[in-house]
Short mmCIF file of C-alpha atoms and ligand atoms in Angstrom, two decimals:
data_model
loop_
_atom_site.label_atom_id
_atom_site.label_comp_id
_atom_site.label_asym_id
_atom_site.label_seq_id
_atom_site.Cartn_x
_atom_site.Cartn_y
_atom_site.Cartn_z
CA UNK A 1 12.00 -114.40 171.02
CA UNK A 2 11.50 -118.26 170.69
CA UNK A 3 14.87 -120.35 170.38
CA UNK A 4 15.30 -124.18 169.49
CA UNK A 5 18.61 -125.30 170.08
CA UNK A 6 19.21 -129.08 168.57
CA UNK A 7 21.39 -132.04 170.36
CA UNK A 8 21.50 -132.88 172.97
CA UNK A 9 24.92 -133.02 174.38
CA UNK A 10 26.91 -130.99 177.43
CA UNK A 11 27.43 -128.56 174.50
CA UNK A 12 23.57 -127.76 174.14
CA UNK A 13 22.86 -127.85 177.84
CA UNK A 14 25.44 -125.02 177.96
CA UNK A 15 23.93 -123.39 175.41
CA UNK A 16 20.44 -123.43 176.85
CA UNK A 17 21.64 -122.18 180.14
CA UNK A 18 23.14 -119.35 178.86
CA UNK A 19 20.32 -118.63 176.62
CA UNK A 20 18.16 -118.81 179.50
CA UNK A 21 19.43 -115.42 180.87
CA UNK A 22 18.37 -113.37 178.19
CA UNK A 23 15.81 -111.37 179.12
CA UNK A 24 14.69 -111.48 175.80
CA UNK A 25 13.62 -115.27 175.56
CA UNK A 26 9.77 -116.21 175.48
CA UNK A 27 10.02 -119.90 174.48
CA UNK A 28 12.97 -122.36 174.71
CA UNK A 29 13.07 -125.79 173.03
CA UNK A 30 15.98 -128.46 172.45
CA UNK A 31 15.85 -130.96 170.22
CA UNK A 32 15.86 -133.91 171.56
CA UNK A 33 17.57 -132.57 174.57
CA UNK A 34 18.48 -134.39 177.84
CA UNK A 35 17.95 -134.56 181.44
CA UNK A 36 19.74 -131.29 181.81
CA UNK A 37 18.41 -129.14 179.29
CA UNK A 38 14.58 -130.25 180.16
CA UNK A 39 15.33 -128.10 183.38
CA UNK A 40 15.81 -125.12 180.89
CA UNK A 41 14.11 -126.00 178.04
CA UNK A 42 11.36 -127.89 176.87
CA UNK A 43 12.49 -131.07 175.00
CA UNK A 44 11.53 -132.34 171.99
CA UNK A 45 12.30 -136.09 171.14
CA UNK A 46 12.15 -136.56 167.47
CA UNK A 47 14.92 -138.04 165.34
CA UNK A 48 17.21 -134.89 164.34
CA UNK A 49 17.96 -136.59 160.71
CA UNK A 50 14.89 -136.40 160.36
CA UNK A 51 14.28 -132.71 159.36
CA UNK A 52 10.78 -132.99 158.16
CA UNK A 53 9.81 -133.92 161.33
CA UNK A 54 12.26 -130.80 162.69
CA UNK A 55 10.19 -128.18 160.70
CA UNK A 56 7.23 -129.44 161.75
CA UNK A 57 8.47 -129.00 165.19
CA UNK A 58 9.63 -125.63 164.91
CA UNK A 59 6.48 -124.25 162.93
CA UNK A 60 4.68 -125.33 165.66
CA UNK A 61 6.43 -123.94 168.44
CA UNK A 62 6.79 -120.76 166.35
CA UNK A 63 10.77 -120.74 166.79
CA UNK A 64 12.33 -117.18 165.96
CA UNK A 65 15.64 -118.84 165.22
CA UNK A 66 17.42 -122.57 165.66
CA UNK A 67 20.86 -123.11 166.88
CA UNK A 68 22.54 -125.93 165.60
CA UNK A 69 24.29 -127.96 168.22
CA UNK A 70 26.40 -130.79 166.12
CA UNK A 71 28.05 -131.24 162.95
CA UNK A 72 26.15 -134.26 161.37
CA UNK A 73 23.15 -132.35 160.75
CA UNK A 74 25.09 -129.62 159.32
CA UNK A 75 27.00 -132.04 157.14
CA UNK A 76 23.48 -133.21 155.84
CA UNK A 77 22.20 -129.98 154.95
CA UNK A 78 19.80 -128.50 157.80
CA UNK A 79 20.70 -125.00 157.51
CA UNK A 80 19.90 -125.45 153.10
CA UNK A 81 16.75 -127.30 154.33
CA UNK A 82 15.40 -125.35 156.66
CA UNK A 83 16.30 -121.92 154.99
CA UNK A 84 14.66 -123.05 152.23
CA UNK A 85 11.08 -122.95 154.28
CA UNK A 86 11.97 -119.38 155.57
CA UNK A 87 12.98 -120.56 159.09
CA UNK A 88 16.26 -118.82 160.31
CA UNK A 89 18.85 -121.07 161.33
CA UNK A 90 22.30 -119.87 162.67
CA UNK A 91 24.86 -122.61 161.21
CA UNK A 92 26.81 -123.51 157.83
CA UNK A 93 24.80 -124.08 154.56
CA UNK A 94 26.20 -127.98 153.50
CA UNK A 95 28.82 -126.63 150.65
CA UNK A 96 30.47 -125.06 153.77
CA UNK A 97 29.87 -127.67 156.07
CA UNK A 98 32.68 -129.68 153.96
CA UNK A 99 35.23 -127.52 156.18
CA UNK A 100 34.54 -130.11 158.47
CA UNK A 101 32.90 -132.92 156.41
CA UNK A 102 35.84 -133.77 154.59
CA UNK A 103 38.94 -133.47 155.64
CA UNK A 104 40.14 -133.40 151.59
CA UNK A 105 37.68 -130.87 150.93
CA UNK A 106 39.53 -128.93 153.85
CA UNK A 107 43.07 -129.93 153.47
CA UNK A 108 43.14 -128.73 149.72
CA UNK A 109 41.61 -125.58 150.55
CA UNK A 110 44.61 -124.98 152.61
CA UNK A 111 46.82 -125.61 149.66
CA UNK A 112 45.44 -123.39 147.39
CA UNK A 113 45.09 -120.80 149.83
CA UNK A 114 48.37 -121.17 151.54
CA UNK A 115 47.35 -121.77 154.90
CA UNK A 116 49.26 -123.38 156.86
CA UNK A 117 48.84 -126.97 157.95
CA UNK A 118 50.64 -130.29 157.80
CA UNK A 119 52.05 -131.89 154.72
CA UNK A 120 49.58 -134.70 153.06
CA UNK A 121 48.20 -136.74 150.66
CA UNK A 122 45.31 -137.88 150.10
CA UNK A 123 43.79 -141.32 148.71
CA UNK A 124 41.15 -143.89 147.77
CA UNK A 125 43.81 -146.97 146.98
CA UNK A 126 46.42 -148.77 148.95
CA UNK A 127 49.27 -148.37 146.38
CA UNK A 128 49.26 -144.81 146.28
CA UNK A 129 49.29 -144.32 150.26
CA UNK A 130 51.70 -147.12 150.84
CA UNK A 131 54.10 -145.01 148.22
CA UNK A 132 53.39 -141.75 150.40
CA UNK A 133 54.28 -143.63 153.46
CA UNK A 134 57.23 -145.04 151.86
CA UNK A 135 58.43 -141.45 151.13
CA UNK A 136 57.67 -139.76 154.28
CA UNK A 137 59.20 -140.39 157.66
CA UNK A 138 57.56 -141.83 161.21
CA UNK A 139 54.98 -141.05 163.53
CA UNK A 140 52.57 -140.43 160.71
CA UNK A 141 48.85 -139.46 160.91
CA UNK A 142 46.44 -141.77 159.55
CA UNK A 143 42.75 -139.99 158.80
CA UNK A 144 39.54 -140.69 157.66
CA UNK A 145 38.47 -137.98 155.04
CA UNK A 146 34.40 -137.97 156.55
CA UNK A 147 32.85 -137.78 159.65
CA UNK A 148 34.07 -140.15 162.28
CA UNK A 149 32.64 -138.57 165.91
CA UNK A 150 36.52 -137.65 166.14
CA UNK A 151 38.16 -141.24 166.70
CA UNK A 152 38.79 -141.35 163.00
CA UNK A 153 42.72 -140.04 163.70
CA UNK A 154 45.53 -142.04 164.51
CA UNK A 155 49.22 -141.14 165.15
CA UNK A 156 51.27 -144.19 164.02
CA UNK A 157 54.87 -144.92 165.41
CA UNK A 158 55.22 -148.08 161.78
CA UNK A 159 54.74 -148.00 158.65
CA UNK A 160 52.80 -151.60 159.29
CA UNK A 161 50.47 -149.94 162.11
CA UNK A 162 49.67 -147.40 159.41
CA UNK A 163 49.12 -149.66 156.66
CA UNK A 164 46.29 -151.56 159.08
CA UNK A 165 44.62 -148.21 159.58
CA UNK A 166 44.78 -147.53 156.07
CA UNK A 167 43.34 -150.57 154.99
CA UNK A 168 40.43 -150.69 157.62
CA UNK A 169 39.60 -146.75 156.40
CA UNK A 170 39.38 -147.82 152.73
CA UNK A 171 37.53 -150.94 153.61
CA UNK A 172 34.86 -148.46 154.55
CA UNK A 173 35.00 -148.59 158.41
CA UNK A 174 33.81 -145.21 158.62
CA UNK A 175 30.70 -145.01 156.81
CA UNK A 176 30.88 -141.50 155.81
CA UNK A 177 33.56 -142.03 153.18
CA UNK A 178 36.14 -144.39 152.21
CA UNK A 179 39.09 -141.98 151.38
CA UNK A 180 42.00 -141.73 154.03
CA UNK A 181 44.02 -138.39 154.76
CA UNK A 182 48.24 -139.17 155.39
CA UNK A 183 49.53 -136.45 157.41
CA UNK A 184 53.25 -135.45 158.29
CA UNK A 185 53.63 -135.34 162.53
CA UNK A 186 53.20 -131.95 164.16
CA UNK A 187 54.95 -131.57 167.37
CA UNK A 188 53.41 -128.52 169.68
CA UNK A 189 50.63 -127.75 171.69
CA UNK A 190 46.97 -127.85 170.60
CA UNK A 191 44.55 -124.94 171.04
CA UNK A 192 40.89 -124.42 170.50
CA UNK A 193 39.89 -121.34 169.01
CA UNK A 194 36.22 -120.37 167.73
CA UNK A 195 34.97 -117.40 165.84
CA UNK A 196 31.20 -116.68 165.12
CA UNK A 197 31.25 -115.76 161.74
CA UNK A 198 28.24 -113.29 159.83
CA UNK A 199 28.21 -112.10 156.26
CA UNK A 200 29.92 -109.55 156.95
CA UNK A 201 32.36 -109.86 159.48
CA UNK A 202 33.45 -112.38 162.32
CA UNK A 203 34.57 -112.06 166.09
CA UNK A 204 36.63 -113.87 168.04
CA UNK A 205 34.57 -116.38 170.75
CA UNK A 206 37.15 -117.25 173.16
CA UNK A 207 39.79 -119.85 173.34
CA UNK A 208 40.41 -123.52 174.82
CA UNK A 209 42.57 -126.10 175.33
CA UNK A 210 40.77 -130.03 175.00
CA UNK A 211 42.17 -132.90 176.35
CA UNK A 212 41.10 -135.63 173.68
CA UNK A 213 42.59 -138.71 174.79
CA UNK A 214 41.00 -141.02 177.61
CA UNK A 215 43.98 -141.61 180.00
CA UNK A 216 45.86 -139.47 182.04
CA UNK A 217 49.11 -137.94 180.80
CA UNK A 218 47.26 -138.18 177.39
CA UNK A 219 47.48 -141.75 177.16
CA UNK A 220 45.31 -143.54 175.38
CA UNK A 221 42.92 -143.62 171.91
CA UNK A 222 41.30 -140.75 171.52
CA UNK A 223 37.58 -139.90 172.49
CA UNK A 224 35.63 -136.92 172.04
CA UNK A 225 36.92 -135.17 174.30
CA UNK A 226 37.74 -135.36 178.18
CA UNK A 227 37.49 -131.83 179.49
CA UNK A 228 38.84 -128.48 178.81
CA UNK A 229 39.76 -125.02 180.09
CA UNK A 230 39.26 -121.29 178.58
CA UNK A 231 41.20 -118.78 178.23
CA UNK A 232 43.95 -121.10 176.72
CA UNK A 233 47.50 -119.61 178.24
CA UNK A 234 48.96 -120.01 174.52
CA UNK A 235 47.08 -116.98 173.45
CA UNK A 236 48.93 -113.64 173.37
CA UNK A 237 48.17 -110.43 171.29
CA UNK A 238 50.86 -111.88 168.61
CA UNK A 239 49.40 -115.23 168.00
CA UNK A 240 46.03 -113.70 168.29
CA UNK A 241 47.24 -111.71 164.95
CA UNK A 242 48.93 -114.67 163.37
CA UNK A 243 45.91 -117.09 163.38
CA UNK A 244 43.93 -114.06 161.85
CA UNK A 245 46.18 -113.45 159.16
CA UNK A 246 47.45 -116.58 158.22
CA UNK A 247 44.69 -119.26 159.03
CA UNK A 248 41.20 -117.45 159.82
CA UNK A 249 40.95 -114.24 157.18
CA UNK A 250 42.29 -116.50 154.34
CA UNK A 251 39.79 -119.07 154.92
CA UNK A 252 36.49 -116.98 155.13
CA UNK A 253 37.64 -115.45 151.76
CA UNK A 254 38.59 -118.31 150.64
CA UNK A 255 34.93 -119.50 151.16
CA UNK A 256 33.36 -116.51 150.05
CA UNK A 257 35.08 -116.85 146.52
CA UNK A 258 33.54 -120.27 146.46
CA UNK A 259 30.24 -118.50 146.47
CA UNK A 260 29.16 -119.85 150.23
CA UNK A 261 30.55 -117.57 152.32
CA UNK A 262 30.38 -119.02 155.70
CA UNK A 263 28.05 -118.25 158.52
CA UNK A 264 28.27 -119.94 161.95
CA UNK A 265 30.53 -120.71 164.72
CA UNK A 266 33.98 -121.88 163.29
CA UNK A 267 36.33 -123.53 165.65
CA UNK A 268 39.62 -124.07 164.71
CA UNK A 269 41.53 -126.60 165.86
CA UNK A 270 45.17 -125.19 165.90
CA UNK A 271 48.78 -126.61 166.13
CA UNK A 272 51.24 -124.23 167.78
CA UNK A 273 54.73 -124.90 166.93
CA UNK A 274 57.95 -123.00 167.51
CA UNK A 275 55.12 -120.02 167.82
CA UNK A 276 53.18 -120.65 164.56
CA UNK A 277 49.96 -121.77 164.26
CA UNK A 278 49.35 -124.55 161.67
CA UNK A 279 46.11 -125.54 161.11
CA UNK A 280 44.75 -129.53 162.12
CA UNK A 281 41.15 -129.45 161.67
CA UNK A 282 37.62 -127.60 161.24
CA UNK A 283 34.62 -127.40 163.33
CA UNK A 284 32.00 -126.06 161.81
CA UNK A 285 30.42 -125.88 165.26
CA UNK A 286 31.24 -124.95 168.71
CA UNK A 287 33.45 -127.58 170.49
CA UNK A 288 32.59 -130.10 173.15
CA UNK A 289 33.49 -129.39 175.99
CA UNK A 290 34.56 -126.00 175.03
CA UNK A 291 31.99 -124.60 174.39
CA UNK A 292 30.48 -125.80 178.07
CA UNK A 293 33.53 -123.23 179.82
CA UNK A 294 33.03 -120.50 177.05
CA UNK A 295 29.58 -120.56 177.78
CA UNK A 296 30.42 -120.12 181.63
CA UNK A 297 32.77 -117.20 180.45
CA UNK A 298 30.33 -115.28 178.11
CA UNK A 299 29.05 -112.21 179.61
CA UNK A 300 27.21 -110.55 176.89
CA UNK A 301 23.79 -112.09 175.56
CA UNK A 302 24.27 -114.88 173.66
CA UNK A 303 20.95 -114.39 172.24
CA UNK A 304 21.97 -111.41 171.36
CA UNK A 305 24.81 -112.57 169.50
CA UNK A 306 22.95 -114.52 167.42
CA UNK A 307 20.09 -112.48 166.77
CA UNK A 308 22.55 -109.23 165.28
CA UNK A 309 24.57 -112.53 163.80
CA UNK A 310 21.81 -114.05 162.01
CA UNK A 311 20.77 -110.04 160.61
CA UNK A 312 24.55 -109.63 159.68
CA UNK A 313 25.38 -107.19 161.97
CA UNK A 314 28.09 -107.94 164.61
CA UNK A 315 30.19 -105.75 163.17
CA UNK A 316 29.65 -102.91 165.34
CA UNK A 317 28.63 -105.21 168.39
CA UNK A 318 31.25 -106.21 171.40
CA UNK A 319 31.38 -109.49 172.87
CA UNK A 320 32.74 -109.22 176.38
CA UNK A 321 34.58 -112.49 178.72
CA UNK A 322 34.46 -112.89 182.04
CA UNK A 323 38.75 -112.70 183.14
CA UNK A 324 38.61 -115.85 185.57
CA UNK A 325 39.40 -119.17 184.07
CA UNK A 326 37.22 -122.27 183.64
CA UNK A 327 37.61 -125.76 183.27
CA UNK A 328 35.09 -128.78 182.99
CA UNK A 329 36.43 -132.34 183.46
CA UNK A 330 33.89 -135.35 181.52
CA UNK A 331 32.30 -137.54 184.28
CA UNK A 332 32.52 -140.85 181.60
CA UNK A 333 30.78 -144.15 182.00
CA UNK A 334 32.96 -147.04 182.50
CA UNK A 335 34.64 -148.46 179.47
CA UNK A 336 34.39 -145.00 176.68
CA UNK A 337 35.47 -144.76 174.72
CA UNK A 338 34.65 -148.44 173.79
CA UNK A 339 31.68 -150.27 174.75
CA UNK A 340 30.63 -148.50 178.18
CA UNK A 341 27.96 -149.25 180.98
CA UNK A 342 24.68 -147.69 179.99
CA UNK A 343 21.58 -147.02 182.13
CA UNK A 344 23.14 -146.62 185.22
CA UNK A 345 21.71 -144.04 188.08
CA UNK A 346 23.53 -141.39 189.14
CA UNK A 347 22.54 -141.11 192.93
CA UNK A 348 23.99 -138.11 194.31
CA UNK A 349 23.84 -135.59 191.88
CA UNK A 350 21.43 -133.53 193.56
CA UNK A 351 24.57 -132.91 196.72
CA UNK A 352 26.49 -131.43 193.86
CA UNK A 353 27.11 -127.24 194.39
CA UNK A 354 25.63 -125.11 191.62
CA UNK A 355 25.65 -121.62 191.67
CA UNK A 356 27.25 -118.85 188.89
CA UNK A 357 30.63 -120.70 189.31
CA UNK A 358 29.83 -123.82 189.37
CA UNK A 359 27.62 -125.97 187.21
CA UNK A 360 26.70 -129.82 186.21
CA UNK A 361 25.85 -129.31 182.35
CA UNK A 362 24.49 -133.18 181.22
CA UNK A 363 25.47 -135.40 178.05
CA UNK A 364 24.26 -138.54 177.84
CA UNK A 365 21.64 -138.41 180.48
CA UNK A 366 17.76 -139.05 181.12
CA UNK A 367 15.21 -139.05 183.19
CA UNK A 368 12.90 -141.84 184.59
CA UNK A 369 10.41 -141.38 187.02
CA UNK A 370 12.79 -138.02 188.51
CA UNK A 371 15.55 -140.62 188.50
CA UNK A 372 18.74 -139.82 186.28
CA UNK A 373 20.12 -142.18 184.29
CA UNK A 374 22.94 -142.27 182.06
CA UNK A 375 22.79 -143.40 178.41
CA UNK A 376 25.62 -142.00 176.43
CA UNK A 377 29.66 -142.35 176.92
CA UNK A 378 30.25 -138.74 178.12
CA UNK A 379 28.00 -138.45 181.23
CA UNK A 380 28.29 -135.15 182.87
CA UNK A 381 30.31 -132.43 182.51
CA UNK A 382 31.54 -130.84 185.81
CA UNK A 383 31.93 -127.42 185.19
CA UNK A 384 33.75 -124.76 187.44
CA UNK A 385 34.52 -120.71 186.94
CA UNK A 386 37.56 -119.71 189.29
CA UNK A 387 40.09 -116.71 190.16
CA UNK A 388 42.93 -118.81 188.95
CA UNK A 389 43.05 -122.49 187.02
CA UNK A 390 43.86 -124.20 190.16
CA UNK A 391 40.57 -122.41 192.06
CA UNK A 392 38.56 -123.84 188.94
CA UNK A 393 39.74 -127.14 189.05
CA UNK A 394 39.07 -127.65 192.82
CA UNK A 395 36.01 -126.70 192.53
CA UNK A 396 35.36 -128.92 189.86
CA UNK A 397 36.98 -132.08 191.77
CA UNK A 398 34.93 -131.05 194.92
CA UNK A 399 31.89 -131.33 193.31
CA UNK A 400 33.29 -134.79 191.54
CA UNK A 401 33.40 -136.27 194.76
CA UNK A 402 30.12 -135.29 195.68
CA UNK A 403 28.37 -137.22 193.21
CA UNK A 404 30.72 -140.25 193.43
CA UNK A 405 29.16 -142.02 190.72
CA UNK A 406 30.56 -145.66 190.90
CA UNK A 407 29.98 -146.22 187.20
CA UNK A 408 32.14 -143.80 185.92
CA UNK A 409 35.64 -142.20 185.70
CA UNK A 410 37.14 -138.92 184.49
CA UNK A 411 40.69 -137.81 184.04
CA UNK A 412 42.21 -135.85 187.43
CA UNK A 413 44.77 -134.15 185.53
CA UNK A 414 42.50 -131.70 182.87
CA UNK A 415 44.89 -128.57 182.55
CA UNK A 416 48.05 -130.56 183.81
CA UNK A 417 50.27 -128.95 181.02
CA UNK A 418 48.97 -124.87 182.34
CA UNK A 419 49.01 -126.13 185.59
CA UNK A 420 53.14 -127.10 185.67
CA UNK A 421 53.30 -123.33 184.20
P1 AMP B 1 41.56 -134.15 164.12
O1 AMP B 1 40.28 -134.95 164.21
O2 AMP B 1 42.05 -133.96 162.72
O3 AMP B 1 41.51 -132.90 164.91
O4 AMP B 1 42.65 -134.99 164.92
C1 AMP B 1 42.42 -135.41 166.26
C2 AMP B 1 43.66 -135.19 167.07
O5 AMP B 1 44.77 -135.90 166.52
C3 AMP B 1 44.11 -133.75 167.14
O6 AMP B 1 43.44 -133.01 168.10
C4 AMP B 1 45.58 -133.92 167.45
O7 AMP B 1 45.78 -134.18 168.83
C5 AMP B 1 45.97 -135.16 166.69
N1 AMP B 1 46.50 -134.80 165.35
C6 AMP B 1 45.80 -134.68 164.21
N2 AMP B 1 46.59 -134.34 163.19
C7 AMP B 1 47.83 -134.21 163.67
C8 AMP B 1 49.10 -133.90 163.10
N3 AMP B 1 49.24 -133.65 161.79
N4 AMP B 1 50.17 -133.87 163.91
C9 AMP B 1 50.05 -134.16 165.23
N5 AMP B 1 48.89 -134.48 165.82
C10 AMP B 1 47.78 -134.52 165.06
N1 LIG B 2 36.24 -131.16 171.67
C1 LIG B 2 36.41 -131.60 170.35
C2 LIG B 2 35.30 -131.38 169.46
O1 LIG B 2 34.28 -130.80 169.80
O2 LIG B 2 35.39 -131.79 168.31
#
C-alpha cells in the first residue's frame, strides 16, 4: 500500500518510522516532512492549507490512504475535502473536528451529555465574564475557545491577571476566535489517553503523561509540550472503566447522534482527581510527544490499524504494547517558547545511539547540503524504550549529552512525579 502522512513534526516522524515496518508498505510520503522523516519517507514541500495542491500530490503519488498528523488541517476540513474526491483519509470530518476546534463547542457537549469536566462559562463580552469571575473563587482558568497551538490556557492566581487575559482573548489575540472559556481550578494529575476510533467501534491506544510547561518542576508558561512517558502509572483496570463509561462511550454517542460520528485518533486529555477522571480537553489527533513513545510501544502494524480502521473493522482486531516504559524529553531551541534561535546546526547528532530502544525522532529540523539545521521551537525529540522509567530516561539523557547541542535546552526532570513513586 502507498501512505502519505502530513506534518511534519516529532509526531509524524514517529509515525513514519513505525509505518516503515510494515511489510505491507510500497510507497511512503510526508507532507512537508522534515529532516527526519526524509530518511523514511519521501517529502513533499507544499503548503498543507493548501489542499488543492495536497490532492494533486496524492493523485500523483497514487496514495492508498493519508494520515493526518495535526489538528489545523482537520479544523479546516481536509478529511470533508479530500473524501469528497474519493481519496481515503483516516481523521475527523470538520463538524467533529469542533471537539477540539472549539473549546465551547466541546465544553457544552459535556453539559448536555453529563460528562464530567470543570465548571464554566463561556463568553464574547467583558461584563458577562467579569460577573462569572466575580462569582467564582481563585486560581481560575482563562481559555481561548479556538485554536491556539496550546498556549491559549492560563491558570490565574487574581481576578485582575484574569481580567488582562480576558481582555487580550476578546481583543482577538488568537485569531481563530474571539470567545474566551472561564474554567473552575482542577487540582490532580493530568493523563493522556488516546483511542482510535472506527464506525463501529474504538480501542484503546495507550496512555501518557505530558509535561506542558517549559521549566523544571513545571514552572513556567506553557508550550506544546516538553516530553512525555507511556504507560502513564495512573492507569489501573478501574480508571480504565471509569474514563470509558463516564467520558469516552458518552462522547462517541454523543457525536454519533449529531449525525458525524467520529472517526480518528481521539486523545483525551484527562484530570484525575480524588480517583475520577474529569475531562480538560480534546485532541482530535494523536498527541505530541505522545504519540512519539506510543509509537515506540506499538507492536502490532500500525498500518494495519489503519487500514481495518479506515474499512470499519477493528472490532475483532487486537492491538498489542510492548510492557517496558518510554519516555522522550524535547531537545528545544533557546528561548521557546517565545522567540527562539532558528537555523542553528546541530553538530553531533550523528554520535547519538539508535537502535529499537532508542531513537532521535525530528521536529523542527532540515537539511542543507547533509547539514541539519534547526528551524522550529521543538527541535528533537530524544526518545528511549527501557525495562523500568529510570532505564528509559538514562538512556534518553545519555544520548542528550551526545549531541550537546549548544543552542538548545530541555527539561532533566520529564517523569519526576512517577519517578518519586
Ligand atoms: P488545555 O489546552 O485545555 O488542555 O489546557 C492546557 C493545560 O492547562 C492543561 O494540560 C492543564 O495542565 C491546564 N488546565 C486546563 N484546564 C484546567 C483546569 N480546569 N484546571 C486545572 N488545570 C487546567
Ligand atoms: N502534547 C500535547 C498536545 O499534543 O496537544
Amino acid at each position: 500500500m502507498n501512505l502519505a502522512v502530513i506534518g511534519s513534526g516529532g509526531r509524524e516522524h514517529s509515525i513514519c518510522y513505525k509505518l516503515k515496518q510494515s511489510k505491507r508498505l510500497k510507497k511512503l510520503i510526508c507532507i512537508p516532512g522534515n529532516a527526519g522523516t526524509e530518511s523514511l519517507a519521501k517529502n513533499i514541500n507544499i503548503d498543507i492549507s493548501d489542499f488543492n495542491s495536497v490532492f494533486e500530490t496524492i493523485r500523483n503519488y497514487e496514495i492508498d490512504i493519508v494520515i493526518v498528523g495535526p489538528e489545523q488541517p482537520l479544523v479546516d476540513g481536509i478529511v470533508d475535502f479530500l473524501s469528497e474526491k474519493n481519496v481515503k483519509v483516516f481523521g475527523p470530518d470538520k463538524f467533529a473536528s469542533q471537539l477540539e476546534g472549539s473549546k465551547v463547542f466541546m465544553k457544552d457537549l459535556c453539559k448536555k451529555n453529563n460528562i464530567p469536566t470543570a465548571k464554566f462559562g463561556s463568553f464574547d463580552d467583558l461584563n458577562g465574564a467579569l460577573d462569572f469571575l466575580n462569582k467564582n473563587k481563585m486560581p481560575i482558568v482563562v481559555k481561548a475557545d479556538g485554536l491556539a497551538s496550546g498556549k491559549g490556557v492560563t491558570i490565574c492566581k487574581s481576578i485582575e491577571e484574569a481580567k488582562i487575559k480576558i481582555i487580550e482573548i476578546l481583543n482577538g489575540k488568537y485569531k481563530s476566535s474571539r470567545k474566551v472559556v472561564l474554567e473552575e481550578f482542577l487540582n490532580g494529575e493530568e493523563i493522556s489517553y488516546f483511542s482510535i476510533v472506527d464506525g463501529n467501534c474504538y480501542k484503546f491506544f495507550g496512555s501518557a503523561q505530558d509535561h506542558k510547561k517549559v521549566g523544571e518542576g513545571d514552572t513556567g508558561p506553557n508550550t506544546g509540550g516538553m516530553g512525555a512517558y507511556s504507560p502513564s502509572n495512573l492507569l489501573d483496570v478501574k480508571l480504565d472503566e471509569k474514563i470509558k463509561k463516564k467520558i469516552i462511550n458518552p462522547t462517541l454517542k454523543a457525536m454519533k447522534n449529531l449525525g458525524h460520528p467520529y472517526r480518528g485518533f481521539l486523545y483525551a486529555g484527562l484530570m484525575i482527581s480524588k480517583g475520577e477522571p474529569y475531562l480538560i480537553e480534546y485532541n482530535i489527533r494523536m498527541g505530541d510527544p505522545e504519540c512519539q513513545v506510543l509509537m515506540m510501544r506499538l507492536k502490532t502494524d500500525l498500518l494495519e490499524i489503519i487500514d481495518l480502521a479506515t474499512k470499519d473493522k477493528l472490532n475483532d482486531f487486537e492491538i498489542e504494547w510492548n510492557e517496558d516504559n518510554c519516555m522522550t524529553i524535547v531537545l528545544c531551541a533557546n528561548g521557546y517558547p517565545g522567540n527562539h534561535i532558528k537555523n542553528s546546526e546541530i553538530e553531533k547528532l550523528a554520535s547519538a545511539d539508535q537502535d529499537n530502544n532508542k531513537q532521535i525522532f525530528h521536529a523542527g529540523t532540515y537539511k542543507k547540503n547533509n547539514k541539519i539545521f534547526s528551524s522550529g521551537g521543538r527541535v528533537l525529540n530524544i526518545t528511549s524504550l527501557g525495562k523500568t522509567l529510570v532505564e528509559a530516561r538514562d538512556r534518553c539523557l545519555l544520548n542528550l549529552k551526545k549531541i550537546d547541542w549548544n543552542d538548545g535546552f530541555y527539561r532533566k526532570d520529564i517523569g519526576w512525579r512517577a519517578l518519586k513513586k
